[in-house]
CSV table of C-alpha atoms in Angstrom, one decimal:
chain,number,residue,atom,x,y,z
A,536,UNK,CA,10.4,19.0,-21.6
A,537,UNK,CA,9.7,21.7,-19.0
A,538,UNK,CA,9.1,20.5,-15.4
A,539,UNK,CA,5.8,19.1,-14.4
A,540,UNK,CA,3.7,20.5,-11.7
A,541,UNK,CA,2.9,18.1,-9.0
A,542,UNK,CA,0.8,19.4,-6.1
A,543,UNK,CA,1.4,17.6,-2.3
A,544,UNK,CA,-0.6,18.0,0.9
A,545,UNK,CA,0.6,16.2,4.3
A,546,UNK,CA,-1.5,14.3,6.4
A,547,UNK,CA,-2.4,17.4,9.1
A,548,UNK,CA,-6.1,18.0,9.8
A,549,UNK,CA,-7.9,20.4,12.2
A,550,UNK,CA,-11.4,21.2,12.9
A,551,UNK,CA,-12.3,22.7,10.1
A,552,UNK,CA,-10.6,20.3,7.5
A,553,UNK,CA,-10.4,16.7,7.2
A,554,UNK,CA,-8.3,14.6,5.1
A,555,UNK,CA,-10.8,14.0,2.5
A,556,UNK,CA,-11.4,18.0,2.3
A,557,UNK,CA,-8.1,17.9,1.9
A,558,UNK,CA,-7.7,15.4,-0.9
A,559,UNK,CA,-10.3,17.5,-2.9
A,560,UNK,CA,-8.6,20.7,-1.9
A,561,UNK,CA,-5.1,19.4,-3.5
A,562,UNK,CA,-6.8,18.1,-6.8
A,563,UNK,CA,-8.6,21.3,-7.4
A,564,UNK,CA,-5.2,23.3,-7.0
A,565,UNK,CA,-3.5,20.9,-9.5
A,566,UNK,CA,-6.2,21.9,-11.9
A,567,UNK,CA,-8.4,18.6,-12.4
A,568,UNK,CA,-11.5,21.4,-13.0
A,569,UNK,CA,-9.4,22.1,-16.6
A,570,UNK,CA,-10.8,19.5,-17.7
A,571,UNK,CA,-14.2,19.5,-19.8
A,572,UNK,CA,-16.4,16.3,-17.7
A,573,UNK,CA,-19.4,17.5,-19.0
A,574,UNK,CA,-21.3,14.2,-19.6
A,575,UNK,CA,-18.3,12.2,-20.2
A,576,UNK,CA,-17.9,8.7,-18.6
A,577,UNK,CA,-14.9,8.8,-16.3
A,578,UNK,CA,-13.1,5.6,-15.3
A,579,UNK,CA,-11.7,6.1,-11.7
A,580,UNK,CA,-8.9,3.5,-11.9
A,581,UNK,CA,-8.2,2.3,-8.2
A,582,UNK,CA,-7.3,-1.3,-6.7
A,583,UNK,CA,-10.2,-2.4,-4.4
A,584,UNK,CA,-7.3,-4.3,-2.4
A,585,UNK,CA,-7.4,-8.5,-2.2
A,586,UNK,CA,-9.4,-9.5,1.1
A,587,UNK,CA,-7.4,-9.4,4.0
A,588,UNK,CA,-4.9,-7.0,3.0
A,589,UNK,CA,-5.8,-3.8,4.8
A,590,UNK,CA,-3.4,-1.4,3.2
A,591,UNK,CA,-5.7,-0.3,-0.1
A,592,UNK,CA,-7.4,3.2,-0.2
A,593,UNK,CA,-10.1,3.7,1.8
A,594,UNK,CA,-13.4,3.8,-0.3
A,595,UNK,CA,-14.4,7.3,1.5
A,596,UNK,CA,-11.6,8.7,-0.9
A,597,UNK,CA,-13.5,7.2,-3.9
A,598,UNK,CA,-16.5,8.8,-3.1
A,599,UNK,CA,-15.3,12.3,-2.4
A,600,UNK,CA,-13.7,11.9,-5.8
A,601,UNK,CA,-16.7,10.4,-7.7
A,602,UNK,CA,-19.1,13.1,-5.8
A,603,UNK,CA,-16.5,15.9,-6.7
A,604,UNK,CA,-16.3,14.8,-10.4
A,605,UNK,CA,-20.4,14.5,-10.8
A,606,UNK,CA,-20.4,18.2,-9.7
A,607,UNK,CA,-18.3,18.7,-13.0
A,608,UNK,CA,-21.1,16.9,-14.8
A,609,UNK,CA,-19.1,13.7,-14.9
A,610,UNK,CA,-20.2,10.1,-15.3
A,611,UNK,CA,-17.9,8.5,-13.1
A,612,UNK,CA,-17.3,4.6,-12.3
A,613,UNK,CA,-14.9,2.9,-10.1
A,614,UNK,CA,-12.8,0.0,-12.0
A,615,UNK,CA,-10.3,-2.5,-12.1
A,616,UNK,CA,-9.3,-5.3,-14.4
A,617,UNK,CA,-8.9,-9.0,-13.2
A,618,UNK,CA,-6.1,-10.9,-12.0
A,619,UNK,CA,-4.1,-13.7,-13.1
A,620,UNK,CA,-2.9,-15.5,-9.9
A,621,UNK,CA,-4.9,-17.4,-7.2
A,622,UNK,CA,-7.1,-15.2,-4.7
A,623,UNK,CA,-10.5,-13.6,-5.4
A,624,UNK,CA,-10.1,-11.2,-8.0
A,625,UNK,CA,-9.7,-13.4,-10.8
A,626,UNK,CA,-13.0,-13.2,-12.1
A,627,UNK,CA,-15.8,-10.2,-12.2
A,628,UNK,CA,-18.4,-12.2,-9.9
A,629,UNK,CA,-15.6,-12.9,-7.0
A,630,UNK,CA,-14.0,-9.5,-7.8
A,631,UNK,CA,-17.5,-7.7,-7.3
A,632,UNK,CA,-17.8,-9.3,-4.0
A,633,UNK,CA,-14.1,-8.7,-2.9
A,634,UNK,CA,-15.0,-4.9,-3.7
A,635,UNK,CA,-17.8,-4.9,-2.1
A,636,UNK,CA,-16.4,-6.7,1.0
A,637,UNK,CA,-13.6,-4.0,1.1
A,638,UNK,CA,-16.1,-1.2,0.8
A,639,UNK,CA,-16.4,-0.4,-2.5
A,640,UNK,CA,-19.9,-0.6,-3.1
A,641,UNK,CA,-22.7,2.3,-3.8
A,642,UNK,CA,-23.5,3.3,0.1
A,643,UNK,CA,-19.8,3.4,1.1
A,644,UNK,CA,-18.0,4.4,-2.2
A,645,UNK,CA,-21.0,6.1,-3.5
A,646,UNK,CA,-20.2,4.9,-7.0
A,647,UNK,CA,-20.8,2.1,-9.3
A,648,UNK,CA,-18.0,-0.5,-9.7
A,649,UNK,CA,-17.4,-2.3,-13.3
A,650,UNK,CA,-15.0,-4.5,-14.1
A,651,UNK,CA,-13.2,-3.4,-16.6
A,652,UNK,CA,-12.4,-6.7,-18.8
A,653,UNK,CA,-15.8,-8.6,-18.0
A,654,UNK,CA,-16.8,-11.9,-16.3
A,655,UNK,CA,-13.6,-14.1,-17.2
A,656,UNK,CA,-11.0,-11.2,-18.4
A,657,UNK,CA,-12.0,-11.7,-21.8
A,658,UNK,CA,-13.4,-8.5,-22.5
A,659,UNK,CA,-10.8,-6.2,-24.1
A,660,UNK,CA,-9.8,-3.7,-27.0
A,661,UNK,CA,-6.5,-3.8,-28.6
A,662,UNK,CA,-4.9,-0.3,-28.8
A,663,UNK,CA,-2.3,0.1,-31.1
A,664,UNK,CA,0.9,2.0,-30.0
A,665,UNK,CA,3.8,0.3,-31.9
A,666,UNK,CA,5.7,0.1,-29.1
A,667,UNK,CA,9.3,-1.7,-28.7
A,668,UNK,CA,7.8,-4.4,-26.2
A,669,UNK,CA,4.1,-4.5,-27.1
A,670,UNK,CA,2.6,-3.6,-30.6
A,671,UNK,CA,-1.2,-3.4,-29.6
A,672,UNK,CA,-1.9,-3.6,-25.4
A,673,UNK,CA,-4.9,-5.6,-24.6
A,674,UNK,CA,-6.9,-3.1,-22.4
A,675,UNK,CA,-10.0,-3.9,-20.6
A,676,UNK,CA,-13.0,-2.9,-22.7
A,677,UNK,CA,-14.8,-0.4,-19.9
A,678,UNK,CA,-11.9,1.5,-19.3
A,679,UNK,CA,-10.6,1.5,-23.3
A,680,UNK,CA,-14.2,3.0,-23.9
A,681,UNK,CA,-14.1,5.6,-21.2
A,682,UNK,CA,-13.8,9.2,-22.4
A,683,UNK,CA,-11.5,10.2,-19.3
A,684,UNK,CA,-9.0,8.5,-16.9
A,685,UNK,CA,-8.4,9.5,-13.3
A,686,UNK,CA,-6.4,7.4,-11.3
A,687,UNK,CA,-6.3,6.7,-7.6
A,688,UNK,CA,-3.1,5.1,-6.7
A,689,UNK,CA,-2.0,3.6,-3.2
A,690,UNK,CA,1.8,4.0,-3.4
A,691,UNK,CA,3.9,1.3,-2.5
A,692,UNK,CA,6.3,-1.2,-2.8
A,693,UNK,CA,6.3,-4.2,-5.6
A,694,UNK,CA,7.8,-7.2,-5.5
A,695,UNK,CA,8.8,-7.3,-9.3
A,696,UNK,CA,8.4,-3.7,-10.2
A,697,UNK,CA,10.3,-2.1,-7.6
A,698,UNK,CA,7.1,0.1,-6.6
A,699,UNK,CA,3.6,0.5,-7.3
A,700,UNK,CA,2.9,3.8,-8.5
A,701,UNK,CA,0.4,5.6,-11.1
A,702,UNK,CA,2.2,3.4,-14.1
A,703,UNK,CA,1.8,0.2,-12.3
A,704,UNK,CA,-2.1,0.9,-11.3
A,705,UNK,CA,-2.5,2.0,-15.1
A,706,UNK,CA,-0.2,-0.4,-17.1
A,707,UNK,CA,-0.8,-3.7,-15.6
A,708,UNK,CA,-4.3,-2.9,-13.6
A,709,UNK,CA,-5.9,-2.2,-17.0
A,710,UNK,CA,-4.3,-4.9,-18.8
A,711,UNK,CA,-6.6,-7.9,-19.5
A,712,UNK,CA,-5.9,-11.3,-18.2
A,713,UNK,CA,-4.4,-11.8,-21.6
A,714,UNK,CA,-2.6,-8.7,-21.1
A,715,UNK,CA,-1.1,-9.3,-17.9
A,716,UNK,CA,0.4,-12.6,-19.6
A,717,UNK,CA,2.4,-10.4,-22.1
A,718,UNK,CA,3.6,-8.4,-19.3
A,719,UNK,CA,4.6,-11.0,-17.4
A,720,UNK,CA,6.0,-12.9,-20.3
A,721,UNK,CA,10.0,-13.5,-19.9
A,722,UNK,CA,9.9,-12.7,-15.8
A,723,UNK,CA,9.6,-16.3,-14.8
A,724,UNK,CA,10.7,-17.1,-10.9
A,725,UNK,CA,13.3,-19.2,-9.9
A,726,UNK,CA,13.7,-21.7,-7.4
A,727,UNK,CA,16.6,-21.4,-4.8
A,728,UNK,CA,16.9,-24.8,-3.5
A,729,UNK,CA,19.4,-23.7,-0.6
A,730,UNK,CA,16.6,-21.3,0.9
A,731,UNK,CA,13.7,-23.5,0.0
A,732,UNK,CA,12.3,-25.0,3.3
A,733,UNK,CA,9.7,-27.3,1.4
A,734,UNK,CA,6.6,-25.4,2.8
A,735,UNK,CA,4.5,-26.3,0.3
A,736,UNK,CA,3.1,-23.0,0.6
A,737,UNK,CA,3.9,-21.5,-3.2
A,738,UNK,CA,2.1,-25.1,-4.4
A,739,UNK,CA,-0.7,-24.1,-2.8
A,740,UNK,CA,-1.5,-21.0,-4.0
A,741,UNK,CA,-0.2,-21.4,-7.6
A,742,UNK,CA,-3.0,-20.1,-10.0
A,743,UNK,CA,-2.0,-22.3,-13.2
A,744,UNK,CA,-0.6,-26.1,-11.2
A,745,UNK,CA,3.1,-25.1,-12.2
A,746,UNK,CA,4.7,-25.8,-9.0
A,747,UNK,CA,5.4,-29.0,-7.1
A,748,UNK,CA,7.4,-30.4,-4.4
A,749,UNK,CA,10.5,-32.8,-5.8
A,750,UNK,CA,11.8,-35.9,-3.9
A,751,UNK,CA,13.9,-33.7,-2.1
A,752,UNK,CA,10.8,-31.8,-0.8
A,753,UNK,CA,12.0,-28.7,-2.6
A,754,UNK,CA,9.8,-26.4,-5.1
A,755,UNK,CA,10.0,-26.9,-8.5
A,756,UNK,CA,8.5,-24.6,-11.5
A,757,UNK,CA,6.8,-26.1,-14.5
A,758,UNK,CA,8.2,-23.5,-16.7
A,759,UNK,CA,5.8,-24.5,-19.5
A,760,UNK,CA,2.7,-23.4,-17.1
A,761,UNK,CA,4.2,-20.8,-15.5
A,762,UNK,CA,3.0,-17.5,-16.6
A,763,UNK,CA,5.4,-15.1,-14.4
A,764,UNK,CA,2.5,-13.6,-12.0
A,765,UNK,CA,5.1,-13.3,-8.9
A,766,UNK,CA,2.7,-14.7,-6.5
A,767,UNK,CA,5.3,-17.1,-5.1
A,768,UNK,CA,7.7,-14.6,-4.9
A,769,UNK,CA,5.8,-12.5,-2.8
A,770,UNK,CA,4.3,-15.4,-0.7
A,771,UNK,CA,7.6,-17.0,0.2
A,772,UNK,CA,8.9,-15.9,3.6
A,773,UNK,CA,12.3,-17.8,3.4
A,774,UNK,CA,13.6,-16.1,0.0
A,775,UNK,CA,13.3,-19.5,-1.5
A,776,UNK,CA,11.1,-18.0,-4.6
A,777,UNK,CA,13.0,-15.1,-6.1
A,778,UNK,CA,12.8,-13.3,-9.7
A,779,UNK,CA,14.8,-15.1,-12.7
A,780,UNK,CA,18.1,-13.6,-13.4
A,781,UNK,CA,18.6,-11.0,-15.9
A,782,UNK,CA,16.8,-7.8,-17.0
A,783,UNK,CA,13.3,-9.2,-16.8
A,784,UNK,CA,12.3,-6.6,-14.3
A,785,UNK,CA,13.6,-3.8,-16.7
A,786,UNK,CA,11.6,-5.4,-19.6
A,787,UNK,CA,8.6,-5.9,-17.4
A,788,UNK,CA,8.4,-2.1,-16.4
A,789,UNK,CA,8.6,-0.9,-20.0
A,790,UNK,CA,5.8,-2.9,-21.4
A,791,UNK,CA,4.1,-1.4,-18.2
A,792,UNK,CA,5.3,2.1,-19.9
A,793,UNK,CA,3.7,1.0,-23.3
A,794,UNK,CA,0.6,-0.4,-21.4
A,795,UNK,CA,0.0,2.7,-19.7
A,796,UNK,CA,0.5,4.7,-23.2
A,797,UNK,CA,-2.3,2.8,-24.3
A,798,UNK,CA,-4.6,3.4,-21.6
A,799,UNK,CA,-3.9,7.3,-21.8
A,800,UNK,CA,-4.0,7.2,-25.4
A,801,UNK,CA,-6.3,10.5,-27.2
A,802,UNK,CA,-7.6,10.5,-23.3
A,803,UNK,CA,-7.7,13.6,-20.8
A,804,UNK,CA,-6.3,12.2,-17.7
A,805,UNK,CA,-5.3,13.2,-14.2
A,806,UNK,CA,-3.7,11.3,-11.3
A,807,UNK,CA,-3.4,11.3,-7.5
A,808,UNK,CA,-1.2,9.1,-5.3
A,809,UNK,CA,-1.7,8.4,-1.3
A,810,UNK,CA,1.5,7.7,0.1
A,811,UNK,CA,0.0,6.1,3.1
A,812,UNK,CA,0.6,2.5,4.3
A,813,UNK,CA,3.7,1.9,2.4
A,814,UNK,CA,3.9,-1.5,2.8
A,815,UNK,CA,6.7,-3.6,1.0
A,816,UNK,CA,4.7,-5.4,-1.2
A,817,UNK,CA,1.7,-4.5,-3.4
A,818,UNK,CA,-2.0,-4.8,-2.4
A,819,UNK,CA,-2.8,-8.2,-4.3
A,820,UNK,CA,-1.9,-10.1,-1.6
A,821,UNK,CA,-4.4,-11.4,1.0
A,822,UNK,CA,-1.9,-9.6,3.6
A,823,UNK,CA,0.1,-6.7,4.1
A,824,UNK,CA,3.2,-6.5,5.9
A,825,UNK,CA,4.1,-3.5,8.3
A,826,UNK,CA,4.5,-0.1,6.4
A,827,UNK,CA,8.2,0.7,6.2
A,828,UNK,CA,8.0,4.8,6.4
A,829,UNK,CA,5.4,7.3,8.4
A,830,UNK,CA,2.3,8.2,6.2
A,831,UNK,CA,3.6,11.2,4.0
A,832,UNK,CA,0.4,12.4,2.2
A,833,UNK,CA,-1.3,13.0,-0.9
A,834,UNK,CA,0.2,13.9,-4.0
A,835,UNK,CA,-1.8,14.8,-7.4
A,836,UNK,CA,-0.5,15.9,-11.3
A,837,UNK,CA,-1.8,15.5,-15.1
A,838,UNK,CA,1.9,13.8,-15.5
A,839,UNK,CA,1.9,10.6,-13.8
A,840,UNK,CA,5.5,10.0,-14.6
A,841,UNK,CA,6.4,13.2,-12.7
A,842,UNK,CA,4.1,12.0,-10.0
A,843,UNK,CA,5.6,8.6,-9.7
A,844,UNK,CA,9.3,10.3,-9.5
A,845,UNK,CA,8.0,12.8,-6.9
A,846,UNK,CA,6.4,9.9,-4.7
A,847,UNK,CA,10.0,8.1,-5.0
A,848,UNK,CA,11.8,10.7,-3.9
A,849,UNK,CA,9.4,11.7,-0.8
A,850,UNK,CA,9.9,8.0,0.4
A,851,UNK,CA,13.7,7.8,-0.7
A,852,UNK,CA,14.1,11.1,1.8
A,853,UNK,CA,11.9,9.7,4.7
A,854,UNK,CA,13.3,7.6,7.4
A,855,UNK,CA,11.9,4.3,8.3
A,856,UNK,CA,10.1,3.1,10.7
A,857,UNK,CA,10.5,0.2,13.1
A,858,UNK,CA,9.2,-3.3,13.2
A,859,UNK,CA,9.1,-3.8,9.5
A,860,UNK,CA,11.2,-5.1,6.8
A,861,UNK,CA,13.5,-2.8,6.2
A,862,UNK,CA,14.1,-2.3,10.3
A,863,UNK,CA,14.8,-6.0,10.2
A,864,UNK,CA,17.6,-6.0,7.7
A,865,UNK,CA,18.9,-2.6,8.8
A,866,UNK,CA,18.8,-2.0,12.4
A,867,UNK,CA,19.4,1.2,14.0
A,868,UNK,CA,19.6,3.0,10.2
A,869,UNK,CA,17.1,5.4,8.9
A,870,UNK,CA,18.1,5.3,5.6
A,871,UNK,CA,17.2,8.6,4.9
A,872,UNK,CA,18.1,9.3,1.5
A,873,UNK,CA,18.8,5.7,0.2
A,874,UNK,CA,16.5,3.8,-2.3
A,875,UNK,CA,14.3,1.8,-0.4
A,876,UNK,CA,12.2,-0.1,-2.8
A,877,UNK,CA,16.0,-0.8,-4.0
A,878,UNK,CA,16.6,-2.6,-0.7
A,879,UNK,CA,13.6,-4.1,-0.4
A,880,UNK,CA,13.3,-5.8,-4.0
A,881,UNK,CA,17.2,-5.7,-5.0
A,882,UNK,CA,16.4,-7.5,-8.6
A,883,UNK,CA,14.0,-4.7,-9.4
A,884,UNK,CA,14.6,-1.7,-11.8
A,885,UNK,CA,11.8,0.6,-11.3
A,886,UNK,CA,14.0,3.6,-12.9
A,887,UNK,CA,13.8,1.7,-16.2
A,888,UNK,CA,10.4,2.1,-16.5
A,889,UNK,CA,10.1,6.0,-15.7
A,890,UNK,CA,13.1,6.2,-18.2
A,891,UNK,CA,10.9,4.4,-20.9
A,892,UNK,CA,7.4,6.1,-20.3
A,893,UNK,CA,9.5,9.8,-20.6
A,894,UNK,CA,11.3,8.5,-24.2
A,895,UNK,CA,7.7,7.3,-25.3
A,896,UNK,CA,5.8,11.1,-24.3
A,897,UNK,CA,3.8,10.1,-21.4
A,898,UNK,CA,5.4,12.6,-18.9
A,899,UNK,CA,8.6,13.2,-17.4
A,900,UNK,CA,10.6,12.9,-14.3
A,901,UNK,CA,11.5,16.6,-14.0
A,902,UNK,CA,8.8,18.0,-11.6
A,903,UNK,CA,7.9,21.1,-9.7
A,904,UNK,CA,6.6,19.9,-6.0
A,905,UNK,CA,4.1,22.3,-4.9
A,906,UNK,CA,2.9,22.1,-1.4
A,907,UNK,CA,-0.8,22.8,-0.8
């Protein structure tokens, strides 16, 4: 397979070109106008951010994208699917209010929001892919019914996948609540009793009542109830909740690749990633820790695999900032050329997902980076 083209622009601006202009310019240079958008329903897949988390993509970028797509004759809408864990995006009513609170409304984002899998996460289509891990992924109906997919991804770390990029945005993000349960199956966390302080935060925040404190005031998981969503791992500040041993991260990333295959099946698609506010964990939590590297820029491609790999490489080659999770663990080190996602989440295997996606024909990890 020939290397895919990934287009990149940094964040430097001047009086005649702001960041919205630069995003539009890079997606145009990447060839988005080559898609026939006339009268087509376009799902702009984006994460609206859990209220309290401020690392998500600003709605201004979504507005510029929506207006650009309309100029091509498209009928765009912003979309995401409901979540498994406790929070304010587990059903469409709360999800829509959260999106509006974060600026994703017809005024700021200049586009309508549709929750992809309906009121309670039960509105989905099964799309057959006959994968090694998933036979018929459960994809939110609004996304499955769309004619074209355009993803806008905040590139950052992820406590179970290693990093959150295009594949994570599409594969996990477009899955219905039932689909997310399939993706998380066999990735259940464990409690490190030596590290657990009995602070009770995991108990209070488990959406499935799967955790309690035992007689020694240590957290204990009821695996009959646990769905493996990983909220306890993300919330624990003491490394008391950790992902289970074995190849669970590898399996989950391979499942995400197969779900991405289902999302993109028989549809034109295009992808934009924002390497900004690169926080250690995903935007699903109600807080975001300090960014680990400087903001780098915006990248775009038709190939989601190449785009993810290019973003990983740029983060790998970047120096770390002070006063964040990586700097706390590696004082006086810059970590250029080192896998920062592995440093933050050593039990994850992000490479397995990209390799599986490449085998599935979704894209290639070989790319040519073109600076705009």
